[in-house]
């Protein structure tokens, strides 16, 4: 179910989520204001237009029309927000499932959101890891930034690039090396800000502020299915 919200409503949500960041600035000094959550040009909050500008919807920048997927209505693990003109409902859902697999160390979410041959190749290249071992390592990597055990609470997909905007050749090769018969019909590069809470304390934090950039993922349509490539 599509839950389409206005730009103003989206910014109010972001501000509400960012409020605990300001209150906990001693823990996360880079998150002192709501505006710091969306500071990059072209992201959701960075694309607000003046009220007197009259532009066709298809010509509006990314973030001008926003859709929100919720666990209650759409079955996503965490509330996920994106511009529905640039990303489909299924692409948003798979992105959320992959990210949540990392936070929950959930093998079923990982294997349900990634392209199986490419995941197998990735695990083999990293020392014949199992899916669970891969998730354990990714979780530990993220905790090196969060400072402790965490849970993702909100996903803000701040930007989406297509074949006209960036190069996908390395990920095309990854897919075709793992499955020469794979038919790739769509490619997207997505940048996501993950908000999270710590199990040891109250408050909401931005992983983007901790790392210094959004998490970047490649979302492909292969043989009719949508997958996140790792």
Coordinates of C-alpha atoms in Angstrom, one line a residue:
X1 CA 0.0 0.0 0.0
X2 CA 1.4 3.4 -1.0
X3 CA 1.5 6.0 1.7
X4 CA 2.3 9.1 -0.2
X5 CA 3.2 12.2 1.9
X6 CA 3.9 15.7 1.1
X7 CA 7.3 17.4 1.2
X8 CA 6.3 19.4 4.3
X9 CA 5.1 16.3 6.1
X10 CA 8.3 14.5 5.3
X11 CA 10.4 17.3 6.7
X12 CA 8.3 17.3 9.9
X13 CA 8.9 13.6 10.2
X14 CA 12.6 14.1 9.7
X15 CA 12.7 16.9 12.3
X16 CA 10.8 14.8 14.8
X17 CA 13.2 11.9 14.3
X18 CA 16.2 14.3 14.6
X19 CA 15.0 15.9 17.8
X20 CA 16.6 13.2 20.0
X21 CA 19.8 13.7 18.1
X22 CA 20.0 17.3 19.3
X23 CA 19.2 16.2 22.8
X24 CA 22.0 13.6 22.7
X25 CA 24.6 15.8 21.0
X26 CA 27.2 14.7 23.5
X27 CA 27.0 11.2 22.0
X28 CA 26.8 12.2 18.4
X29 CA 28.3 15.7 17.9
X30 CA 27.5 15.8 14.2
X31 CA 23.7 15.5 14.7
X32 CA 22.8 18.8 16.4
X33 CA 19.9 19.8 14.2
X34 CA 17.2 18.4 12.0
X35 CA 18.8 19.9 8.9
X36 CA 22.0 17.9 9.4
X37 CA 20.1 14.7 8.6
X38 CA 19.6 15.8 5.0
X39 CA 22.6 18.0 4.1
X40 CA 23.6 16.7 0.7
X41 CA 22.5 18.4 -2.5
X42 CA 19.8 16.3 -4.3
X43 CA 18.6 14.5 -1.2
X44 CA 15.1 14.5 0.2
X45 CA 15.3 17.7 2.3
X46 CA 17.7 19.3 -0.1
X47 CA 15.2 19.5 -2.9
X48 CA 12.6 21.8 -1.5
X49 CA 11.2 24.3 -4.1
X50 CA 9.8 27.7 -3.5
X51 CA 6.0 27.9 -3.3
X52 CA 5.7 30.0 -6.4
X53 CA 7.6 27.6 -8.7
X54 CA 5.3 25.7 -11.1
X55 CA 7.1 22.6 -12.4
X56 CA 5.6 19.4 -13.9
X57 CA 5.9 16.5 -11.6
X58 CA 8.2 14.5 -13.9
X59 CA 10.6 17.5 -13.9
X60 CA 10.8 17.9 -10.1
X61 CA 14.1 16.9 -8.4
X62 CA 14.4 13.7 -6.3
X63 CA 12.5 14.0 -3.1
X64 CA 9.7 16.2 -4.3
X65 CA 7.2 13.4 -4.2
X66 CA 7.7 10.9 -1.3
X67 CA 6.2 7.5 -0.5
X68 CA 6.5 5.8 2.8
X69 CA 6.3 2.0 3.3
X70 CA 5.4 0.9 6.8
X71 CA 5.6 -2.5 8.6
X72 CA 1.8 -2.4 9.2
X73 CA 0.7 -1.7 5.7
X74 CA 3.5 -3.0 3.5
X75 CA 5.3 -5.7 5.5
X76 CA 8.7 -3.9 5.5
X77 CA 10.9 -4.5 8.6
X78 CA 11.4 -0.7 9.2
X79 CA 9.6 2.4 7.9
X80 CA 11.2 3.3 4.6
X81 CA 10.8 6.6 2.8
X82 CA 11.7 7.4 -0.9
X83 CA 10.6 9.2 -4.0
X84 CA 8.3 6.8 -5.8
X85 CA 9.1 8.3 -9.2
X86 CA 12.6 7.0 -8.9
X87 CA 12.2 3.7 -7.0
X88 CA 9.4 1.1 -7.2
X89 CA 7.6 -0.3 -4.2
X90 CA 9.4 -3.6 -4.6
X91 CA 12.8 -1.9 -4.9
X92 CA 12.2 0.0 -1.7
X93 CA 11.1 -3.1 0.1
X94 CA 14.1 -5.2 -0.9
X95 CA 16.4 -2.3 0.2
X96 CA 14.7 -2.3 3.6
X97 CA 14.9 -6.1 3.9
X98 CA 18.6 -6.1 3.1
X99 CA 19.5 -3.4 5.6
X100 CA 17.5 -5.0 8.3
X101 CA 19.2 -8.3 7.6
X102 CA 22.4 -6.6 8.7
X103 CA 21.0 -5.2 11.9
X104 CA 19.0 -8.3 12.9
X105 CA 21.7 -10.8 11.6
X106 CA 18.7 -12.5 9.9
X107 CA 19.8 -15.0 7.2
X108 CA 16.3 -15.3 5.7
X109 CA 16.1 -11.6 5.1
X110 CA 19.6 -11.6 3.6
X111 CA 19.0 -14.5 1.2
X112 CA 15.5 -13.2 0.3
X113 CA 16.8 -9.8 -0.7
X114 CA 20.0 -10.6 -2.6
X115 CA 20.7 -12.3 -5.9
X116 CA 21.6 -15.9 -4.9
X117 CA 24.4 -16.6 -7.4
X118 CA 26.1 -13.2 -6.6
X119 CA 25.7 -13.7 -2.8
X120 CA 27.3 -17.2 -3.2
X121 CA 30.2 -15.6 -5.1
X122 CA 30.7 -12.9 -2.5
X123 CA 30.7 -15.4 0.3
X124 CA 33.2 -17.6 -1.5
X125 CA 35.6 -14.7 -2.2
X126 CA 35.6 -13.7 1.5
X127 CA 36.9 -17.1 2.6
X128 CA 33.9 -19.4 2.1
X129 CA 31.8 -17.7 4.7
X130 CA 28.3 -18.9 5.5
X131 CA 25.5 -16.3 5.3
X132 CA 25.4 -16.2 9.1
X133 CA 29.1 -15.5 9.3
X134 CA 28.8 -12.8 6.8
X135 CA 26.0 -11.1 8.7
X136 CA 28.0 -11.4 12.0
X137 CA 31.0 -9.7 10.4
X138 CA 28.8 -6.9 8.9
X139 CA 27.1 -6.3 12.2
X140 CA 30.4 -6.0 14.0
X141 CA 31.6 -3.5 11.4
X142 CA 28.5 -1.4 11.9
X143 CA 28.9 -1.4 15.7
X144 CA 32.4 0.0 15.2
X145 CA 30.6 3.2 14.1
X146 CA 27.5 3.0 16.4
X147 CA 29.6 2.2 19.5
X148 CA 27.4 -0.6 20.6
X149 CA 24.5 -3.0 19.8
X150 CA 22.0 -1.2 17.7
X151 CA 18.6 -1.5 15.9
X152 CA 17.7 0.3 12.7
X153 CA 14.5 2.3 13.1
X154 CA 14.0 4.3 9.9
X155 CA 15.4 4.3 6.4
X156 CA 15.6 7.5 4.3
X157 CA 16.5 6.8 0.7
X158 CA 18.1 10.1 -0.1
X159 CA 19.1 9.6 -3.7
X160 CA 18.7 7.2 -6.6
X161 CA 21.0 7.1 -9.7
X162 CA 20.3 5.2 -12.9
X163 CA 22.4 4.1 -15.9
X164 CA 22.3 7.7 -17.2
X165 CA 24.0 8.9 -14.0
X166 CA 26.7 6.3 -13.0
X167 CA 28.6 3.3 -14.1
X168 CA 27.3 -0.2 -13.3
X169 CA 29.9 -2.2 -15.2
X170 CA 31.6 -3.7 -12.2
X171 CA 28.3 -5.0 -10.8
X172 CA 27.2 -6.2 -14.2
X173 CA 30.3 -8.3 -14.2
X174 CA 29.6 -9.6 -10.7
X175 CA 26.2 -10.8 -11.8
X176 CA 27.3 -12.3 -15.1
X177 CA 30.4 -14.0 -13.6
X178 CA 28.1 -15.7 -11.1
X179 CA 25.4 -16.5 -13.6
X180 CA 26.3 -16.1 -17.3
X181 CA 22.6 -16.6 -18.3
X182 CA 21.3 -13.8 -16.0
X183 CA 19.2 -11.2 -17.8
X184 CA 19.6 -7.7 -16.3
X185 CA 16.8 -5.4 -17.1
X186 CA 17.2 -2.5 -14.7
X187 CA 20.0 -1.1 -12.5
X188 CA 19.8 1.5 -9.7
X189 CA 22.3 3.0 -7.3
X190 CA 20.7 4.1 -4.0
X191 CA 22.0 6.2 -1.1
X192 CA 20.3 5.5 2.2
X193 CA 20.5 7.2 5.6
X194 CA 19.8 4.7 8.4
X195 CA 18.5 6.0 11.7
X196 CA 19.1 3.7 14.6
X197 CA 18.7 3.3 18.4
X198 CA 21.1 1.8 20.8
X199 CA 20.0 -1.1 23.1
X200 CA 22.0 0.5 25.9
X201 CA 20.4 4.0 25.8
X202 CA 17.5 6.1 24.6
X203 CA 17.6 8.3 21.6
X204 CA 17.8 8.1 17.8
X205 CA 21.0 8.5 15.8
X206 CA 22.1 8.8 12.2
X207 CA 24.5 6.3 10.8
X208 CA 25.3 8.8 8.1
X209 CA 26.6 11.2 10.7
X210 CA 28.7 8.5 12.2
X211 CA 30.2 7.2 9.0
X212 CA 30.3 10.5 7.1
X213 CA 28.2 9.4 4.1
X214 CA 25.0 7.5 3.3
X215 CA 25.1 3.7 2.8
X216 CA 25.2 3.0 -0.9
X217 CA 23.6 -0.1 -2.4
X218 CA 23.0 -1.4 -5.9
X219 CA 19.5 -2.6 -6.7
X220 CA 19.1 -4.7 -9.8
X221 CA 16.2 -6.3 -11.6
X222 CA 17.4 -9.8 -12.8
X223 CA 15.2 -12.3 -14.6
X224 CA 12.2 -10.4 -13.4
X225 CA 13.1 -10.3 -9.8
X226 CA 14.4 -7.4 -7.7
X227 CA 17.6 -7.9 -5.7
X228 CA 20.2 -5.9 -3.7
X229 CA 23.8 -6.7 -4.7
X230 CA 26.4 -7.0 -2.0

